[in-house]
Short mmCIF file of C-alpha atoms in Angstrom, two decimals:
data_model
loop_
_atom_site.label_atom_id
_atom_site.label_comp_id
_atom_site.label_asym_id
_atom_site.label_seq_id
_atom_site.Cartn_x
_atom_site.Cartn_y
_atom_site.Cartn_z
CA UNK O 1 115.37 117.33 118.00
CA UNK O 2 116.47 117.43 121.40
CA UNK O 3 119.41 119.53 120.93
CA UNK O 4 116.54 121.83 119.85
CA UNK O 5 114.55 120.83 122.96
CA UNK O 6 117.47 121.77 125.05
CA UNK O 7 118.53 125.23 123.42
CA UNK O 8 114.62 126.30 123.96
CA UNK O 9 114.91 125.44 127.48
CA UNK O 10 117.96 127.49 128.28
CA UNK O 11 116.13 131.07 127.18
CA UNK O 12 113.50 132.14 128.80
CA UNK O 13 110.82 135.34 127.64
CA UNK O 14 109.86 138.33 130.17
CA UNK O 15 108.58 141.43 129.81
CA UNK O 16 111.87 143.39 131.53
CA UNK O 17 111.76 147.34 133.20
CA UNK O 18 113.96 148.70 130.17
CA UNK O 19 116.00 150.72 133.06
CA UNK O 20 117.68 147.06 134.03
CA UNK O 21 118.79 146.49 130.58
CA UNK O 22 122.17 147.97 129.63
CA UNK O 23 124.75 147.98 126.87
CA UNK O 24 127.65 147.00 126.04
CA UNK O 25 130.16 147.42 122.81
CA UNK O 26 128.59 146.64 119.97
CA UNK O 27 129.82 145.57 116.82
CA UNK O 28 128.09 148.18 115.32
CA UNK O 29 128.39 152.00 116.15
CA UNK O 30 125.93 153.40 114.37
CA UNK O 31 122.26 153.36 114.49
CA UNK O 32 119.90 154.53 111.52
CA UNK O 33 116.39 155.35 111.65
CA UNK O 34 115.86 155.25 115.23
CA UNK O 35 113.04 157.57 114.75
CA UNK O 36 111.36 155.65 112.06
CA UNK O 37 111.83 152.36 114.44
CA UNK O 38 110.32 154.08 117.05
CA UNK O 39 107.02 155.44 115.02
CA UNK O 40 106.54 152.07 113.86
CA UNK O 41 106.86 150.59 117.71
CA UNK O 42 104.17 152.69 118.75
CA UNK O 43 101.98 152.07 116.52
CA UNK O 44 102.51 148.13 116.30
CA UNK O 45 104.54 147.32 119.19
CA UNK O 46 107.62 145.73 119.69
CA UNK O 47 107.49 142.77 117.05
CA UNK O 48 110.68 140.67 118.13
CA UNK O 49 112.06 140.65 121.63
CA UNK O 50 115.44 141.65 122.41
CA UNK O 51 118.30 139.11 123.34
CA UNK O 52 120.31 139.49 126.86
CA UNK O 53 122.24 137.46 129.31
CA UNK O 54 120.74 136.87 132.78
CA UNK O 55 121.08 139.63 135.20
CA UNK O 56 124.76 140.69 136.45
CA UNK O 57 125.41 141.33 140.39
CA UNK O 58 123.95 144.87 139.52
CA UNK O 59 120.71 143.30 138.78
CA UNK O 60 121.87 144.87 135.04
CA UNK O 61 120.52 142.32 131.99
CA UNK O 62 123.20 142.95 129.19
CA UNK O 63 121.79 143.17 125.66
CA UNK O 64 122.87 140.57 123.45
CA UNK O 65 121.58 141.29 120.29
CA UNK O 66 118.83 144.12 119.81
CA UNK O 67 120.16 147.34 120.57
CA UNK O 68 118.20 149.20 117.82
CA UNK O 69 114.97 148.00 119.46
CA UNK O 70 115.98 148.94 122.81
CA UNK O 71 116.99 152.61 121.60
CA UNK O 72 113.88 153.42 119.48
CA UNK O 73 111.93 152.09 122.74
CA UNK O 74 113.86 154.03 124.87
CA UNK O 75 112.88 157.10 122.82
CA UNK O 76 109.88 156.09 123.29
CA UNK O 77 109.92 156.35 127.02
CA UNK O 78 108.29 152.88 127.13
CA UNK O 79 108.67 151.61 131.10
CA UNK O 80 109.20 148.08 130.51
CA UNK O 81 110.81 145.94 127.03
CA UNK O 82 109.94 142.25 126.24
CA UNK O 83 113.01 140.47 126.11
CA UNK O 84 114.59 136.24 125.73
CA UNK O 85 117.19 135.83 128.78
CA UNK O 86 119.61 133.19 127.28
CA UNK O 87 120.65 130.92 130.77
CA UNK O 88 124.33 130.26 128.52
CA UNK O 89 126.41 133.89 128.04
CA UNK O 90 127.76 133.86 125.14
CA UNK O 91 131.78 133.66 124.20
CA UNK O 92 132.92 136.33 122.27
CA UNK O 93 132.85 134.46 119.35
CA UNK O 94 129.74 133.91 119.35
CA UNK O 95 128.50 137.35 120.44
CA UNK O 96 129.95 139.12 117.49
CA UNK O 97 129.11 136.40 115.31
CA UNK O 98 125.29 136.69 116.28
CA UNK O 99 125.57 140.60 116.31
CA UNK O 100 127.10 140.98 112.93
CA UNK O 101 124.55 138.36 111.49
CA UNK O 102 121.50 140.44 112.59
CA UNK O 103 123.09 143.41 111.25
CA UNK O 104 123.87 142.23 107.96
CA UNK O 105 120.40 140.54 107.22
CA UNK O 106 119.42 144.29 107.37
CA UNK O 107 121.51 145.28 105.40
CA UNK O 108 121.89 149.17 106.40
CA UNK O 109 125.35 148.10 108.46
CA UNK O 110 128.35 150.47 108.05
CA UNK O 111 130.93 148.90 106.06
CA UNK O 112 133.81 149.87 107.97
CA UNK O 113 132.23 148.14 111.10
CA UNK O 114 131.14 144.96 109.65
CA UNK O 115 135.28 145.15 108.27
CA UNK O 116 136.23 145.74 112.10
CA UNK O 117 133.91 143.05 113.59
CA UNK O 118 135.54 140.59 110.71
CA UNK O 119 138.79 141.38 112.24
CA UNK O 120 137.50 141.18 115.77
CA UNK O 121 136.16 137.76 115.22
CA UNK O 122 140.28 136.84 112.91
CA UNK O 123 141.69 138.05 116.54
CA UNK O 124 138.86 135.47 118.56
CA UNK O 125 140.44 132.38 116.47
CA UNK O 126 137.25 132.26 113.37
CA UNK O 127 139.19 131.67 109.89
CA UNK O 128 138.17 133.90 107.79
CA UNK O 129 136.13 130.52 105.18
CA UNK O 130 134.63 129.98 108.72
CA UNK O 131 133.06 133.62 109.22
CA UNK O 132 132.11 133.51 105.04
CA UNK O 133 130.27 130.31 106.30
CA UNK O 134 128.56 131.63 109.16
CA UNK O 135 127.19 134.57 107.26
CA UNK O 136 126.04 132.96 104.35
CA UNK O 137 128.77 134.66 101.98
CA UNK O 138 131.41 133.91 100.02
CA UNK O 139 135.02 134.07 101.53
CA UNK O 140 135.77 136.53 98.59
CA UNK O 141 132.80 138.94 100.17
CA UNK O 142 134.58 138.48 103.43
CA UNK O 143 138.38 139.02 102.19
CA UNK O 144 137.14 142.23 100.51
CA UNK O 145 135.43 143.36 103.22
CA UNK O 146 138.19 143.45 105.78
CA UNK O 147 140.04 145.29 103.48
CA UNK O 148 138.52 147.85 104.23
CA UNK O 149 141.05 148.22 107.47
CA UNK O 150 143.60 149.55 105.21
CA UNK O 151 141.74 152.27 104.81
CA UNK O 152 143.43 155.81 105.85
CA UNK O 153 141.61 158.26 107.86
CA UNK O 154 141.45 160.57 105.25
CA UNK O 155 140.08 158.66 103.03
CA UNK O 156 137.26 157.68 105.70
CA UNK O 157 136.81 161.43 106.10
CA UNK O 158 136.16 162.10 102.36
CA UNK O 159 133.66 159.34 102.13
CA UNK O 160 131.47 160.31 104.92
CA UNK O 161 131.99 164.03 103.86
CA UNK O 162 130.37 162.50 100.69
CA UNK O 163 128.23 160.66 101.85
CA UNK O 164 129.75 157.61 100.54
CA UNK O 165 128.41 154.14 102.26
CA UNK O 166 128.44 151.55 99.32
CA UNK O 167 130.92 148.64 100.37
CA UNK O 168 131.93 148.60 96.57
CA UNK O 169 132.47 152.10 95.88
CA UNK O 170 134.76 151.94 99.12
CA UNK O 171 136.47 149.15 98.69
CA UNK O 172 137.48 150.50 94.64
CA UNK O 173 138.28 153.84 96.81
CA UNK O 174 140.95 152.04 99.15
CA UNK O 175 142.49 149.72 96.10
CA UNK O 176 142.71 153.48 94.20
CA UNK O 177 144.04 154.54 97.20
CA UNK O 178 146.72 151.74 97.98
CA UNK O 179 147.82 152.14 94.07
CA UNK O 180 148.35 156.27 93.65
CA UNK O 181 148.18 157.82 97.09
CA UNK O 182 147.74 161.32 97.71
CA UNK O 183 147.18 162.70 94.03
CA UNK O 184 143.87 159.88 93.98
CA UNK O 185 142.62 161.84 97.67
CA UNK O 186 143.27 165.00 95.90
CA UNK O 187 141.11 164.27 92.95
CA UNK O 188 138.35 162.81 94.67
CA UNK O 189 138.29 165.52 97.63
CA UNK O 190 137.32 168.29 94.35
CA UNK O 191 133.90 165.82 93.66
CA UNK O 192 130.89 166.69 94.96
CA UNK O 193 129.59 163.09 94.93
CA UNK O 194 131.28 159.73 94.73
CA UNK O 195 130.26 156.87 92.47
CA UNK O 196 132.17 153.80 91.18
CA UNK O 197 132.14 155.41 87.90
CA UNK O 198 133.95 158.22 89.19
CA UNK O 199 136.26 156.40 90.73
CA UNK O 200 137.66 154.06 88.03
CA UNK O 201 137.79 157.25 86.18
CA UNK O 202 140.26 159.30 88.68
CA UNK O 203 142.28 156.03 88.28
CA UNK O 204 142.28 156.16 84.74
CA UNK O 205 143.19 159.11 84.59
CA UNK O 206 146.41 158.88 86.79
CA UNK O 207 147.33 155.42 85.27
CA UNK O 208 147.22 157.99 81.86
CA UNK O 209 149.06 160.27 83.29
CA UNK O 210 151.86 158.19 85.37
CA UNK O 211 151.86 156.32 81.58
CA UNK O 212 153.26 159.62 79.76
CA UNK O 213 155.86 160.08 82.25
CA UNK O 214 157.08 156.89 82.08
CA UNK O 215 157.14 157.59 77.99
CA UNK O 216 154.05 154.14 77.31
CA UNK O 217 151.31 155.21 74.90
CA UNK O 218 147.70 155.54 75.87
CA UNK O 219 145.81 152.03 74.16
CA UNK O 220 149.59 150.83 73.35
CA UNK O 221 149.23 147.18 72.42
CA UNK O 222 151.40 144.01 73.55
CA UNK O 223 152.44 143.13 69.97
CA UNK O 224 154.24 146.38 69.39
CA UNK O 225 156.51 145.51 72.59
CA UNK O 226 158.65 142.41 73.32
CA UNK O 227 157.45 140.70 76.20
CA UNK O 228 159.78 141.14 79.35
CA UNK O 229 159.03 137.55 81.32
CA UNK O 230 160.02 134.48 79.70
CA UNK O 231 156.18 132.86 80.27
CA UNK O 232 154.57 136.02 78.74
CA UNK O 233 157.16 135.49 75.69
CA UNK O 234 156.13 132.30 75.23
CA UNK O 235 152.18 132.86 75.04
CA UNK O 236 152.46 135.69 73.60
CA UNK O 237 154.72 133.83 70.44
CA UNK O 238 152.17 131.55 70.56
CA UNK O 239 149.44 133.79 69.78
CA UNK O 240 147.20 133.28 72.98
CA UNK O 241 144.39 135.90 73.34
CA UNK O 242 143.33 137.34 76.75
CA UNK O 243 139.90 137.77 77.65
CA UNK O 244 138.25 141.03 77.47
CA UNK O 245 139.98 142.75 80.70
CA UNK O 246 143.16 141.28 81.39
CA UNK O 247 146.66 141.94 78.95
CA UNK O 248 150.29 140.71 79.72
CA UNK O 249 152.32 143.19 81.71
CA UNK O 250 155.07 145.07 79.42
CA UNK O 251 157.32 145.62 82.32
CA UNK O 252 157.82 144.00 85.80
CA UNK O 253 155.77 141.27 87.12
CA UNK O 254 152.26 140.11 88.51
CA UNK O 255 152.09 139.54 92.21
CA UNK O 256 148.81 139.10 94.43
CA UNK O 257 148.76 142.37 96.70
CA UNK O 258 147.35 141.22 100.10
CA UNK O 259 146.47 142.86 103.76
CA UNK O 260 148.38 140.85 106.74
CA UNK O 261 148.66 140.75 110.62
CA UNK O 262 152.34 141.01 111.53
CA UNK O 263 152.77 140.27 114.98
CA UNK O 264 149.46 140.67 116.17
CA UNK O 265 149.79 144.60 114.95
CA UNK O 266 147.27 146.08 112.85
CA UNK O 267 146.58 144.98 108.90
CA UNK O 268 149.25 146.05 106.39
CA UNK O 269 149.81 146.03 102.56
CA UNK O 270 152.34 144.05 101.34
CA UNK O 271 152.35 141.30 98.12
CA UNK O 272 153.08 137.52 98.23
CA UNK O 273 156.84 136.91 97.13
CA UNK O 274 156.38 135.08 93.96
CA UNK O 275 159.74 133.00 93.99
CA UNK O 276 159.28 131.67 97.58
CA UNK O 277 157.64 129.01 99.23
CA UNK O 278 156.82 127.57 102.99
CA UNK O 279 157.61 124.71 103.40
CA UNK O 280 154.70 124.32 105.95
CA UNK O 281 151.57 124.98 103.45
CA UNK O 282 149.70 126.81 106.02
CA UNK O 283 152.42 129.37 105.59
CA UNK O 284 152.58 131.83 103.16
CA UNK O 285 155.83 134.46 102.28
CA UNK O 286 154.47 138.29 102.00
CA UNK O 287 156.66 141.03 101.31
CA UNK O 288 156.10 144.36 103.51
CA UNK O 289 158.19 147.11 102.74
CA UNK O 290 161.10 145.08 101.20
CA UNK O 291 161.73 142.35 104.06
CA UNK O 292 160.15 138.44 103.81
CA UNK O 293 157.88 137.78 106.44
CA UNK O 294 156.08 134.32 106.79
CA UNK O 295 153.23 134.73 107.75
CA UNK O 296 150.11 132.22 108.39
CA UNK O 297 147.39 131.93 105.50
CA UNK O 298 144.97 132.39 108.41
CA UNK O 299 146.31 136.18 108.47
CA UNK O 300 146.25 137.20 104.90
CA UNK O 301 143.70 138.23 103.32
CA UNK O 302 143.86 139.05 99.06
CA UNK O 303 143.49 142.11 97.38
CA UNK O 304 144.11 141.85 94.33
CA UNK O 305 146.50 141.57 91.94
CA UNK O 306 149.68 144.53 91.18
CA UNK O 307 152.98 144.87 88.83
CA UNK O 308 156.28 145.13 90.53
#
């Protein structure tokens, strides 16, 4: 109770003149239905005040966390804003934290910036279970999401040109992407609208394609084929059934695909080596472009799973 007692008594509620509150970079870039926030302002006020720090040597109270609410009553040309002045700023950590946590309890946040905030706050020190925790989500949700940061500008371009803003249609996009490059962009670029559907059936269609080249069978099963790796030879001689979804691999081998921070840079694709280990177990070895890196687990985040 009094930690409660002692976080009330550090914020304090006034009604501020909106021209000394500013901005500053938000976590998120883009703001929907201003105009709809706005109507519904003015005809029921302002329902929840807007968070800022105390005033700068400007005078200048930085928003914190309500930036939609100050735009819609900006719009509005409303003189003055009600607003909580928190007496502690705010580390960065925190600030993103609390930003991307309003935003997603809306729900109507752009994928690719809740991806980039996700990164911001991997770059501020927050493991990536520690963010999952924060937001109430699963650290699958949150390895998924950032992602989304391997991501090509071209492939950004087609989605908005579609008008494309599920965070599961994008993410299957980008994994398509990763997995048959240009000829996937080139196929989805000819669709006037983008579903999931449509794009596990581009892939399906390359997969049969790339399949004919390389002289396999359409719906060519297992048993006609001797397994290549001894463990697959062994279950498959003894008869064990996959579920519905999964088969052994004919040629090559499983490895987990990942994105990882090398040096700080931005997130690449690589795959974790599967015959080499850390001997620190916070460590990890991924394979970019054919050398070994090792890496922290801290800075990988899984994608998936791919044949090599």
């Amino acid at each position: 109770m009094r930690k409660r007692i002692e976080s009330v008594s550090k914020e304090e509620l006034r009604n501020l003149e909106i021209d000394s509150v500013v901005t500053r970079e938000q976590v998120r870039k883009q703001f929907k239905k201003i105009e709809e926030l706005a109507n519904s302002i003015k005809e029921i006020g302002l329902q929840q005040p807007i968070i800022v720090e105390p005033a700068n040597k400007e005078g200048k109270f930085i928003i914190v966390q309500g930036e939609r609410r100050y735009r819609a009553c900006k719009q509005l040309g409303l003189k003055h804003i009600p607003a909580i002045i928190r007496k502690a700023p705010e580390d960065e950590k925190q600030r993103v934290l609390a930003q991307l946590t309003e935003n997603l309890q809306r729900d109507d946040m752009d994928p690719f910036e809740v991806s980039a905030a996700m990164h911001l706050l991997k770059d501020n020190g927050v493991a990536s279970v520690d963010i999952a925790k924060r937001l109430g989500k699963s650290k699958t949700y949150v390895s998924r999401m950032m992602s989304l940061s391997l991501v090509s500008d071209n492939l950004k371009n087609i989605a908005k040109a579609k008008g494309v803003d599920s965070a599961d249609v994008l993410i299957a996009m980008g994994e398509s992407e990763r997995k048959y490059g240009q000829e996937f962009l080139t196929k989805l670029e000819k669709l006037e609208q983008v579903t999931r559907a449509d794009v596990r059936e581009i892939a399906q269609a390359i997969e049969t394609k790339q399949n004919k080249e390389t002289g396999k069978k359409p719906g060519e099963k297992k048993s006609s084929h001797e397994p290549t790796t001894k463990e697959s030879k062994e279950k498959a001689q003894k008869g064990e059934k996959l579920p519905v979804g999964a088969t052994y691999v004919e040629k090559g081998q499983v490895v987990v695909s990942v994105s990882v921070v090398l040096n700080g840079q931005s997130p690449v694709g690589g795959y974790i080596h599967p015959h080499a280990i850390c001997k620190d177990k916070n460590n990890v070895c991924v394979v970019v472009n054919g050398k070994v890196h090792v890496v922290s687990v801290e800075d990988v985040v899984m994608l998936g799973t791919t044949v090599i």
